[in-house]
Amino acid sequence: MTSLKSDGEPNALMVLRQVQATLQTMQQDYKALSAVVETINGRVNILSGIKEIQAVAVQKRDHNQLLETALPSVQASSEEIGTTLETTSLANTLGSPKEVSITNAISRPNPTSRIILTTYPGQSGIDPLKMHWGHADPMQRGPVVVSRNHSTIRRRNAIGAHGGSYSIYHALAVASKHLDVDHKPDFTNTEPAVNIGPFPQWANAHKIVSMDPLGHLAPWLFRDMIADENLDIRPTIAITRAHMKLPELQHSVQTGRLVPDGKICLNETGELAVTKFAVEPVWYLPGVAERFGIDEGALRRSLFENTGGSFPELITRGDIKLFLPPIGGLTVYCFGDPAKMSDANVRLALRVHDECNGSDVFGSDICTCRPYLIYGVEEAVKEAQNGGSGVVIYFRKEGRALGEVTKYLVYNARKRGTDRASDYFQRTESIAGVKDMRFQALMPDVRMLLCIVVAEYCPEMILHWLGIKKIDRMLSMSNMKHDAIVEQGIPIHERVPIPEELIPEDSRVEIDAKIHAGYFTTGKVMNMMELSEVQGRPWDDVDH
């Protein structure tokens, strides 16, 4: 018996090792299979998205030809930017069409051999792709083309550059020869992780004017054009899936505010499953001007002059109606099934949040930004777990779009003074000249727009793109965001302020001043006398 036992042990170990090796092989095969399935899913999402858009285009073409807007010719009416006396004068100061030839620049192998200051309509070598913004048929509407790739530069139908605020780093990479100016991205396996749309709003030139509704499908919708004409056409929207981990969410699970379900809230650490949409700005200039109630020529001139003349084609190319500005974009975080965002039969909770690096990332307690953001995420997750949809939209509008330097200057002025709620907005206006440049809605005083560098997104644009028809719970106190959304025909059924227990002590100055100025609250609105008694924490408690 002893002999059999000793003889059997090596055999048993050998069998176990074989089983282990087989399991490892199966795991590797499973990972490989999963990768193939994900690749197929990506292709299916693209094909599905393109098919649905084409189906809508066919329906529109059959019964409604009114959606198509003709591209204005160079000889447009006197209302066009290129033919006003004022802008003609500006164009003349930049030189006549005969003084600049882009054809020679395209043919030269060295792109730095000649500087092209600007281009003009009808110029030799200029042949922009047609753009009928708002057309339901993507082939009739056309792609957004802004690349300066040598094979594409003469076909551009947009001013600016891809990448938003990061376009400057792109230029630096080219200048330092770390990036080939003619590099074309390989979009293999980059298809959207989920399909979205199309929605009727996509074919309305007045509804969406600050982003490209086809931006997530561009390289695949226009693949034949890319291949046949050797064009560089890039997406301005990307959709992916991920997990989210925030320290506060683990505490939310421990206290029972969040309950793991294995699908959205994945485990006891509060780890979340999320679908993310990254969006870069694409401005349809006539629509942006209309949204702010100003003349397109005035908008173009302000953008040109207040960016140090960075984009002269805003003045010389009245035929080009698209502008990709060098500003931050936005990210949508969707909890639950993304298809439910546009389903009017299910509830939707929404938090529209503007960037605050100091609080959102580093936990500064001088404002309510991070606590309100975490609360918004929690409530969005709960709504999704209850069968609805939860959405958080994160805009890059640091310091109410005034910037972090201005924000910190205001902090210094506050802390070296009395830092009272009654003086909160006055300290900002004395430095920036305006208390807020986010432009959540149409501003009654258009002069404010003309004295700044650039306007920002309106939140309703992304809501139209997502197909959102109503908001059941709006996790925001901002009156500007509320009014901008409601004025665009999207009803808000309930407004939810930040709970009192989540408000940091040193942020009372800001939140009480905002409530007095019109922010929504279910509590008390202080008068000026009471606001003067709300004082922030002094610097004395900081060890310098």
Coordinates of C-alpha atoms in Angstrom, one line a residue:
M1 CA 0.0 0.0 0.0
T2 CA 2.9 2.3 0.8
S3 CA 4.5 1.6 -2.5
L4 CA 1.2 2.4 -4.4
K5 CA 0.8 5.7 -2.4
S6 CA 4.4 6.8 -3.2
D7 CA 4.0 5.8 -6.8
G8 CA 0.7 7.6 -7.1
E9 CA 1.8 11.0 -5.8
P10 CA 3.9 11.9 -8.9
N11 CA 1.1 10.8 -11.1
A12 CA -1.4 13.0 -9.2
L13 CA 1.0 16.0 -9.4
M14 CA 1.4 15.4 -13.1
V15 CA -2.4 15.3 -13.6
L16 CA -2.8 18.5 -11.6
R17 CA -0.2 20.3 -13.6
Q18 CA -1.8 19.2 -16.8
V19 CA -5.2 20.5 -15.5
Q20 CA -3.5 23.8 -14.5
A21 CA -1.9 24.1 -17.9
T22 CA -5.2 23.4 -19.6
L23 CA -7.0 26.0 -17.5
Q24 CA -4.3 28.6 -18.3
T25 CA -4.7 27.8 -22.0
M26 CA -8.5 28.2 -21.7
Q27 CA -8.0 31.6 -19.9
Q28 CA -5.8 32.8 -22.7
D29 CA -8.2 31.6 -25.3
Y30 CA -11.0 33.3 -23.5
K31 CA -9.1 36.6 -23.4
A32 CA -8.4 36.3 -27.1
L33 CA -12.0 35.4 -27.8
S34 CA -13.2 38.4 -25.7
A35 CA -10.9 40.7 -27.7
V36 CA -12.3 39.4 -31.0
V37 CA -15.9 39.8 -29.7
E38 CA -15.1 43.4 -28.6
T39 CA -13.7 44.1 -32.1
I40 CA -16.8 42.7 -33.7
N41 CA -19.0 44.7 -31.3
G42 CA -17.2 47.8 -32.4
R43 CA -17.8 47.1 -36.1
V44 CA -21.4 46.3 -35.3
N45 CA -21.9 49.6 -33.5
I46 CA -20.4 51.5 -36.4
L47 CA -22.5 49.7 -39.0
S48 CA -25.6 50.1 -36.9
G49 CA -25.0 53.8 -36.3
I50 CA -24.3 54.4 -40.0
K51 CA -27.3 52.4 -41.1
E52 CA -29.7 54.3 -38.8
I53 CA -28.4 57.6 -39.9
Q54 CA -28.8 56.6 -43.6
A55 CA -32.3 55.4 -42.9
V56 CA -33.3 58.7 -41.4
A57 CA -31.7 60.5 -44.3
V58 CA -33.7 58.5 -46.8
Q59 CA -37.0 59.3 -44.9
K60 CA -36.1 63.0 -44.8
R61 CA -35.3 63.0 -48.5
D62 CA -38.6 61.4 -49.4
H63 CA -40.9 63.8 -47.6
N64 CA -38.9 66.9 -46.5
Q65 CA -36.5 68.7 -48.8
L66 CA -36.7 71.8 -46.6
L67 CA -34.0 70.6 -44.2
E68 CA -31.3 71.3 -46.8
T69 CA -29.6 74.7 -46.4
A70 CA -27.6 75.8 -49.4
L71 CA -24.0 76.8 -48.9
P72 CA -23.8 80.6 -49.5
S73 CA -21.8 81.6 -52.5
V74 CA -18.9 84.0 -52.4
Q75 CA -21.2 86.7 -53.8
A76 CA -23.6 86.6 -50.8
S77 CA -25.8 89.4 -49.5
S78 CA -24.4 92.4 -47.7
E79 CA -25.2 90.7 -44.4
E80 CA -22.4 88.2 -45.0
I81 CA -19.2 88.8 -43.2
G82 CA -17.1 88.9 -46.4
T83 CA -19.0 91.7 -48.0
T84 CA -19.6 94.2 -45.1
L85 CA -17.7 97.4 -45.4
E86 CA -16.1 96.9 -42.0
T87 CA -14.9 93.4 -42.6
T88 CA -13.8 94.1 -46.1
S89 CA -11.5 96.8 -44.7
L90 CA -10.1 94.2 -42.3
A91 CA -9.6 91.7 -45.1
N92 CA -7.8 94.4 -47.2
T93 CA -5.3 95.0 -44.4
L94 CA -4.3 91.3 -44.6
G95 CA -3.6 91.4 -48.4
S96 CA -5.5 90.6 -51.6
P97 CA -6.0 87.1 -53.0
K98 CA -3.3 87.7 -55.5
E99 CA -0.7 88.2 -52.8
V100 CA -1.1 84.7 -51.3
S101 CA -0.9 81.4 -53.2
I102 CA -1.7 78.2 -51.3
T103 CA -1.0 76.1 -54.4
N104 CA 2.7 76.7 -54.1
A105 CA 2.7 76.0 -50.4
I106 CA 1.0 72.7 -50.9
S107 CA 3.5 71.6 -53.5
R108 CA 6.6 72.5 -51.5
P109 CA 8.1 69.6 -49.5
N110 CA 9.2 72.0 -46.8
P111 CA 6.1 73.5 -45.0
T112 CA 8.2 76.2 -43.4
S113 CA 9.5 77.6 -46.7
R114 CA 6.6 80.0 -47.0
I115 CA 4.2 81.4 -44.4
I116 CA 0.6 81.5 -45.4
L117 CA -1.1 84.2 -43.3
T118 CA -4.6 83.5 -44.6
T119 CA -6.7 82.3 -47.6
Y120 CA -9.6 83.7 -49.5
P121 CA -12.7 82.4 -51.3
G122 CA -12.1 81.5 -54.9
Q123 CA -8.4 81.5 -54.5
S124 CA -6.3 79.3 -56.8
G125 CA -5.9 75.9 -55.1
I126 CA -8.8 76.4 -52.7
D127 CA -11.6 73.9 -53.0
P128 CA -13.4 73.5 -49.6
L129 CA -15.8 70.5 -49.2
K130 CA -19.4 71.5 -49.1
M131 CA -21.0 71.8 -45.7
H132 CA -24.8 71.9 -45.3
W133 CA -25.0 72.1 -41.6
G134 CA -28.2 70.5 -40.2
H135 CA -28.9 68.3 -43.3
A136 CA -30.2 64.9 -42.4
D137 CA -28.2 63.1 -45.1
P138 CA -24.6 62.9 -43.9
M139 CA -23.4 62.7 -47.5
Q140 CA -25.3 65.9 -48.3
R141 CA -24.2 67.6 -45.1
G142 CA -20.6 66.7 -45.5
P143 CA -17.7 66.0 -43.1
V144 CA -15.9 68.5 -40.8
V145 CA -12.5 69.0 -42.4
V146 CA -9.9 71.2 -40.6
S147 CA -6.6 69.2 -41.0
R148 CA -3.6 71.0 -42.5
N149 CA -2.3 67.7 -43.9
H150 CA -0.8 68.5 -47.3
S151 CA -3.4 66.2 -49.0
T152 CA -6.2 67.9 -47.2
I153 CA -5.4 71.6 -46.6
R154 CA -7.0 72.9 -49.8
R155 CA -10.3 71.0 -49.0
R156 CA -10.7 72.5 -45.5
N157 CA -14.3 73.6 -44.7
A158 CA -13.5 74.7 -41.1
I159 CA -11.2 77.2 -39.3
G160 CA -9.1 76.3 -36.3
A161 CA -7.7 72.9 -35.4
H162 CA -8.5 69.6 -33.8
G163 CA -7.8 69.0 -30.2
G164 CA -9.4 72.2 -28.7
S165 CA -7.0 73.7 -26.2
Y166 CA -4.5 70.9 -26.9
S167 CA -4.0 72.0 -30.5
I168 CA -1.2 74.3 -29.3
Y169 CA 0.7 71.2 -28.0
H170 CA 0.1 69.6 -31.4
A171 CA 1.8 72.6 -33.1
L172 CA 4.7 72.4 -30.6
A173 CA 5.2 68.7 -31.4
V174 CA 5.3 69.5 -35.1
A175 CA 7.7 72.4 -34.6
S176 CA 10.1 70.2 -32.5
K177 CA 9.9 67.5 -35.1
H178 CA 8.4 65.0 -32.7
L179 CA 5.3 64.7 -34.9
D180 CA 5.1 64.5 -38.7
V181 CA 2.7 67.2 -40.0
D182 CA 1.3 64.7 -42.4
H183 CA 0.6 61.9 -39.9
K184 CA -2.8 60.4 -40.4
P185 CA -4.3 58.4 -37.5
D186 CA -5.0 54.7 -37.7
F187 CA -8.6 54.3 -36.4
T188 CA -8.6 50.5 -36.3
N189 CA -10.6 49.3 -33.3
T190 CA -11.4 52.8 -32.2
E191 CA -15.1 52.6 -33.0
P192 CA -17.6 53.9 -30.4
A193 CA -18.2 51.4 -27.5
V194 CA -21.9 51.9 -27.8
N195 CA -24.3 53.2 -30.4
I196 CA -26.2 56.4 -30.0
G197 CA -28.8 58.2 -32.1
P198 CA -29.6 59.4 -34.6
F199 CA -32.1 61.8 -33.1
P200 CA -34.2 64.5 -34.8
Q201 CA -32.2 67.2 -33.2
W202 CA -29.1 66.2 -35.2
A203 CA -30.8 67.4 -38.4
N204 CA -31.8 70.8 -37.0
A205 CA -29.2 73.6 -37.7
H206 CA -30.7 75.6 -34.8
K207 CA -30.6 73.0 -32.1
I208 CA -26.9 71.9 -32.2
V209 CA -24.4 74.6 -33.0
S210 CA -21.4 74.0 -30.8
M211 CA -20.5 70.4 -31.6
D212 CA -20.6 68.0 -34.6
P213 CA -23.5 65.5 -34.1
L214 CA -21.7 63.1 -36.5
G215 CA -18.4 63.6 -34.8
H216 CA -18.3 60.1 -33.3
L217 CA -18.8 58.4 -36.7
A218 CA -16.8 60.7 -39.1
P219 CA -14.0 58.4 -40.1
W220 CA -16.4 55.6 -40.9
L221 CA -19.3 57.6 -42.4
F222 CA -16.9 59.2 -44.8
R223 CA -14.4 56.3 -45.4
D224 CA -15.0 56.3 -49.1
M225 CA -14.2 60.0 -49.3
I226 CA -11.0 59.5 -47.2
A227 CA -9.9 56.7 -49.5
D228 CA -10.8 58.2 -52.8
E229 CA -9.6 61.8 -52.2
N230 CA -6.8 61.0 -49.6
L231 CA -8.4 63.3 -47.0
D232 CA -7.6 63.5 -43.3
I233 CA -11.1 63.4 -41.6
R234 CA -11.0 62.9 -37.9
P235 CA -13.6 62.3 -35.1
T236 CA -14.5 65.1 -32.6
I237 CA -16.3 62.7 -30.3
A238 CA -15.1 59.4 -28.8
I239 CA -17.2 56.9 -26.8
T240 CA -15.7 54.3 -24.4
R241 CA -16.5 52.2 -21.4
A242 CA -14.6 52.2 -18.1
H243 CA -14.7 51.7 -14.3
M244 CA -14.7 54.6 -11.9
K245 CA -13.2 54.7 -8.5
L246 CA -13.6 57.6 -6.1
P247 CA -12.7 57.4 -2.4
E248 CA -16.0 58.9 -1.2
L249 CA -18.0 56.2 -3.0
Q250 CA -16.5 53.5 -0.7
H251 CA -17.8 55.5 2.2
S252 CA -21.1 55.8 0.4
V253 CA -21.4 52.0 0.3
Q254 CA -20.4 51.7 3.9
T255 CA -23.0 54.2 5.1
G256 CA -25.7 52.6 2.8
R257 CA -26.2 55.5 0.5
L258 CA -25.0 53.3 -2.4
V259 CA -25.8 49.5 -2.6
P260 CA -23.6 47.3 -4.8
D261 CA -25.6 45.5 -7.5
G262 CA -22.8 44.0 -9.5
K263 CA -23.8 45.8 -12.7
I264 CA -23.5 49.6 -12.0
C265 CA -22.1 49.7 -8.5
L266 CA -19.8 46.7 -8.9
N267 CA -18.6 45.9 -5.4
E268 CA -18.1 47.0 -1.8
T269 CA -15.4 49.5 -2.7
G270 CA -18.0 51.6 -4.6
E271 CA -16.4 50.9 -8.0
L272 CA -18.7 52.0 -10.8
A273 CA -19.3 50.9 -14.4
V274 CA -19.6 53.9 -16.7
T275 CA -19.9 54.9 -20.3
K276 CA -17.9 58.0 -21.2
F277 CA -18.3 60.4 -24.1
A278 CA -15.5 62.9 -24.9
V279 CA -16.6 65.9 -27.0
E280 CA -14.4 68.5 -28.7
P281 CA -16.1 71.8 -29.7
V282 CA -17.2 72.5 -33.3
W283 CA -18.9 75.8 -33.7
Y284 CA -21.4 76.5 -36.5
L285 CA -20.8 80.3 -36.5
P286 CA -24.2 81.4 -37.9
G287 CA -25.9 79.3 -35.2
V288 CA -23.7 80.5 -32.4
A289 CA -24.4 84.1 -33.4
E290 CA -28.1 83.4 -33.5
R291 CA -28.0 81.8 -30.1
F292 CA -26.4 84.8 -28.6
G293 CA -28.6 87.3 -30.5
I294 CA -25.7 89.0 -32.3
D295 CA -24.6 89.5 -35.9
E296 CA -22.3 86.8 -37.3
G297 CA -19.9 89.5 -38.5
A298 CA -19.6 90.9 -35.0
L299 CA -19.0 87.4 -33.6
R300 CA -16.2 86.7 -36.2
R301 CA -14.6 90.1 -35.5
S302 CA -14.6 89.6 -31.7
L303 CA -13.1 86.1 -32.0
F304 CA -10.4 87.4 -34.4
E305 CA -9.5 90.5 -32.4
N306 CA -9.7 89.1 -28.9
T307 CA -7.5 86.1 -29.7
G308 CA -4.7 88.4 -30.9
G309 CA -5.5 87.9 -34.6
S310 CA -4.9 84.1 -34.3
F311 CA -7.5 83.2 -36.8
P312 CA -7.5 85.7 -39.8
E313 CA -9.7 83.3 -41.8
L314 CA -12.6 84.3 -39.5
I315 CA -12.4 87.6 -41.4
T316 CA -11.3 86.5 -44.9
R317 CA -13.2 83.3 -45.3
G318 CA -16.9 84.2 -45.0
D319 CA -17.7 81.1 -47.0
I320 CA -16.4 78.9 -44.2
K321 CA -19.0 78.6 -41.4
L322 CA -17.3 76.2 -39.0
F323 CA -14.8 77.0 -36.3
L324 CA -13.0 74.6 -34.0
P325 CA -12.0 76.9 -31.2
P326 CA -8.9 76.4 -28.9
I327 CA -11.1 75.8 -25.8
G328 CA -11.8 72.9 -23.5
G329 CA -14.4 70.3 -24.4
L330 CA -16.7 68.2 -22.2
T331 CA -17.1 64.7 -21.0
V332 CA -20.4 62.8 -20.4
Y333 CA -20.5 60.1 -17.8
C334 CA -23.5 57.8 -18.3
F335 CA -24.5 55.3 -15.6
G336 CA -26.7 52.4 -16.8
D337 CA -27.9 51.7 -20.3
P338 CA -27.0 54.7 -22.6
A339 CA -30.1 54.0 -24.7
K340 CA -32.3 55.1 -21.7
M341 CA -31.0 58.6 -21.8
S342 CA -33.3 59.4 -24.7
D343 CA -36.2 57.3 -23.4
A344 CA -39.0 59.6 -22.2
N345 CA -40.7 56.7 -20.4
V346 CA -37.9 56.3 -17.9
R347 CA -36.6 58.7 -15.2
L348 CA -33.4 60.6 -15.7
A349 CA -31.2 62.3 -13.1
L350 CA -28.6 64.8 -14.4
R351 CA -25.7 66.8 -13.0
V352 CA -24.2 69.5 -15.2
H353 CA -20.8 70.3 -13.6
D354 CA -18.2 72.9 -14.5
E355 CA -14.6 72.1 -13.9
C356 CA -13.0 73.1 -10.6
N357 CA -9.5 71.7 -10.4
G358 CA -8.8 72.9 -6.9
S359 CA -11.9 71.1 -5.4
D360 CA -12.7 68.3 -7.9
V361 CA -9.1 67.0 -7.9
F362 CA -7.3 68.3 -4.9
G363 CA -10.2 68.7 -2.4
S364 CA -10.1 72.4 -1.6
D365 CA -12.9 73.3 0.8
I366 CA -13.4 76.9 -0.3
C367 CA -16.3 75.8 -2.6
T368 CA -18.9 73.0 -2.9
C369 CA -17.7 71.7 -6.2
R370 CA -16.3 68.2 -5.3
P371 CA -19.0 67.4 -2.7
Y372 CA -21.8 68.4 -5.2
L373 CA -20.0 66.4 -7.9
I374 CA -19.8 63.2 -5.7
Y375 CA -23.4 63.7 -4.7
G376 CA -24.4 64.0 -8.3
V377 CA -22.6 60.8 -9.2
E378 CA -24.3 59.0 -6.3
E379 CA -27.8 60.2 -7.3
A380 CA -27.1 59.3 -11.0
V381 CA -26.1 55.8 -10.0
K382 CA -29.2 55.4 -7.8
E383 CA -31.5 56.5 -10.7
A384 CA -29.8 54.0 -13.0
Q385 CA -30.1 51.2 -10.5
N386 CA -33.9 51.9 -10.2
G387 CA -34.3 51.3 -13.9
G388 CA -33.8 54.9 -15.1
S389 CA -30.7 56.8 -16.4
G390 CA -28.1 58.7 -14.6
V391 CA -25.9 61.3 -16.3
V392 CA -23.1 63.6 -15.2
I393 CA -21.8 66.2 -17.8
Y394 CA -18.4 67.7 -17.0
F395 CA -17.5 71.0 -18.8
R396 CA -14.0 72.4 -18.9
K397 CA -14.9 75.9 -17.6
E398 CA -12.5 76.4 -14.8
G399 CA -13.4 79.3 -12.5
R400 CA -16.7 80.0 -14.2
A401 CA -14.7 80.2 -17.5
L402 CA -12.5 83.0 -16.0
G403 CA -9.6 80.6 -15.5
E404 CA -7.6 79.4 -12.5
V405 CA -5.3 82.4 -12.4
T406 CA -8.2 84.8 -12.1
K407 CA -9.8 82.5 -9.5
Y408 CA -6.7 82.5 -7.3
L409 CA -6.4 86.3 -7.6
V410 CA -10.0 86.5 -6.3
Y411 CA -9.1 84.1 -3.5
N412 CA -6.2 86.3 -2.4
A413 CA -8.4 89.5 -2.5
R414 CA -11.0 87.7 -0.4
K415 CA -8.7 86.3 2.2
R416 CA -6.7 89.6 2.5
G417 CA -10.0 91.4 3.0
T418 CA -13.0 90.5 5.1
D419 CA -14.1 87.6 2.8
R420 CA -17.9 88.2 3.4
A421 CA -20.7 86.7 1.3
S422 CA -22.0 90.2 0.6
D423 CA -18.9 91.1 -1.3
Y424 CA -18.4 87.7 -3.1
F425 CA -19.3 88.7 -6.6
Q426 CA -17.9 92.2 -6.3
R427 CA -14.4 90.8 -5.7
T428 CA -14.7 88.7 -8.9
E429 CA -16.0 91.6 -11.0
S430 CA -13.4 94.0 -9.8
I431 CA -10.7 91.7 -11.2
A432 CA -12.3 90.0 -14.2
G433 CA -14.8 92.7 -15.2
V434 CA -17.6 90.1 -15.1
K435 CA -18.7 87.6 -12.5
D436 CA -19.3 84.7 -14.9
M437 CA -18.2 83.9 -18.5
R438 CA -19.8 80.4 -18.8
F439 CA -22.7 81.8 -20.9
Q440 CA -25.1 79.0 -20.0
A441 CA -27.9 80.7 -21.8
L442 CA -28.6 83.7 -24.1
M443 CA -27.2 86.8 -22.3
P444 CA -29.4 89.9 -22.4
D445 CA -26.4 92.2 -22.7
V446 CA -24.5 91.2 -25.8
R447 CA -21.8 93.7 -25.2
M448 CA -20.5 91.3 -22.5
L449 CA -19.8 88.7 -25.2
L450 CA -18.0 91.1 -27.4
C451 CA -15.4 92.1 -24.7
I452 CA -14.2 88.6 -23.9
V453 CA -11.9 86.1 -25.7
V454 CA -14.4 83.4 -26.5
A455 CA -17.9 82.2 -25.5
E456 CA -18.5 78.8 -24.1
Y457 CA -20.8 75.8 -24.5
C458 CA -24.5 76.0 -23.7
P459 CA -25.4 72.9 -21.8
E460 CA -28.5 72.2 -23.9
M461 CA -26.3 71.4 -26.9
I462 CA -25.0 68.2 -25.5
L463 CA -28.5 67.3 -24.2
H464 CA -29.9 67.7 -27.7
W465 CA -27.2 65.4 -29.1
L466 CA -27.8 62.8 -26.4
G467 CA -31.5 62.8 -27.3
I468 CA -32.6 63.9 -23.8
K469 CA -36.2 65.0 -23.9
K470 CA -36.8 65.8 -20.2
I471 CA -35.0 65.8 -16.9
D472 CA -36.7 64.3 -13.8
R473 CA -34.1 65.3 -11.3
M474 CA -31.7 68.2 -12.0
L475 CA -28.8 68.0 -9.5
S476 CA -27.8 71.6 -9.8
M477 CA -28.7 74.9 -8.1
S478 CA -27.6 77.1 -11.0
N479 CA -30.4 79.3 -12.4
M480 CA -28.3 79.9 -15.6
K481 CA -28.1 76.2 -16.4
H482 CA -31.8 75.7 -15.5
D483 CA -33.0 78.6 -17.7
A484 CA -30.7 77.6 -20.7
I485 CA -32.1 74.1 -20.7
V486 CA -35.7 75.0 -20.2
E487 CA -35.6 77.7 -22.8
Q488 CA -34.6 75.0 -25.3
G489 CA -37.7 73.0 -24.7
I490 CA -36.3 70.4 -22.3
P491 CA -38.5 70.4 -19.1
I492 CA -37.0 70.0 -15.6
H493 CA -39.4 68.3 -13.2
E494 CA -37.4 68.6 -10.0
R495 CA -34.4 70.6 -8.8
V496 CA -32.2 69.1 -6.1
P497 CA -29.8 71.3 -4.1
I498 CA -26.7 70.0 -2.4
P499 CA -27.6 68.7 1.1
E500 CA -26.6 71.0 3.9
E501 CA -24.4 68.4 5.6
L502 CA -22.2 68.2 2.5
I503 CA -21.4 71.9 2.4
P504 CA -17.8 72.7 3.7
E505 CA -17.7 75.4 6.3
D506 CA -15.3 77.7 4.3
S507 CA -17.6 77.4 1.2
R508 CA -20.6 79.1 2.9
V509 CA -19.4 82.5 1.6
E510 CA -19.7 81.3 -2.0
I511 CA -22.9 79.2 -1.7
D512 CA -24.8 81.8 0.3
A513 CA -23.8 84.5 -2.1
K514 CA -25.0 82.4 -5.1
I515 CA -28.3 81.6 -3.4
H516 CA -28.9 85.3 -2.8
A517 CA -28.1 86.0 -6.5
G518 CA -30.6 83.5 -7.8
Y519 CA -29.4 79.9 -7.2
F520 CA -32.1 77.5 -6.4
T521 CA -32.7 76.5 -2.7
T522 CA -35.3 74.9 -0.6
G523 CA -34.0 76.8 2.4
K524 CA -33.6 80.4 3.4
V525 CA -32.4 83.2 1.1
M526 CA -30.4 85.7 3.1
N527 CA -30.7 89.4 2.8
M528 CA -27.7 91.7 2.4
M529 CA -27.4 92.3 6.1
E530 CA -27.3 88.6 6.8
L531 CA -24.8 88.0 4.0
S532 CA -22.4 90.5 5.5
E533 CA -22.3 88.3 8.6
V534 CA -21.2 85.2 6.6
Q535 CA -17.4 85.2 6.7
G536 CA -14.8 82.8 5.4
R537 CA -11.9 81.3 7.2
P538 CA -8.9 83.7 7.4
W539 CA -5.4 82.8 6.4
D540 CA -4.2 82.9 10.0
D541 CA -4.8 79.2 10.4
V542 CA -2.4 78.4 7.6
D543 CA 1.3 77.6 8.4
H544 CA 3.3 79.6 5.8

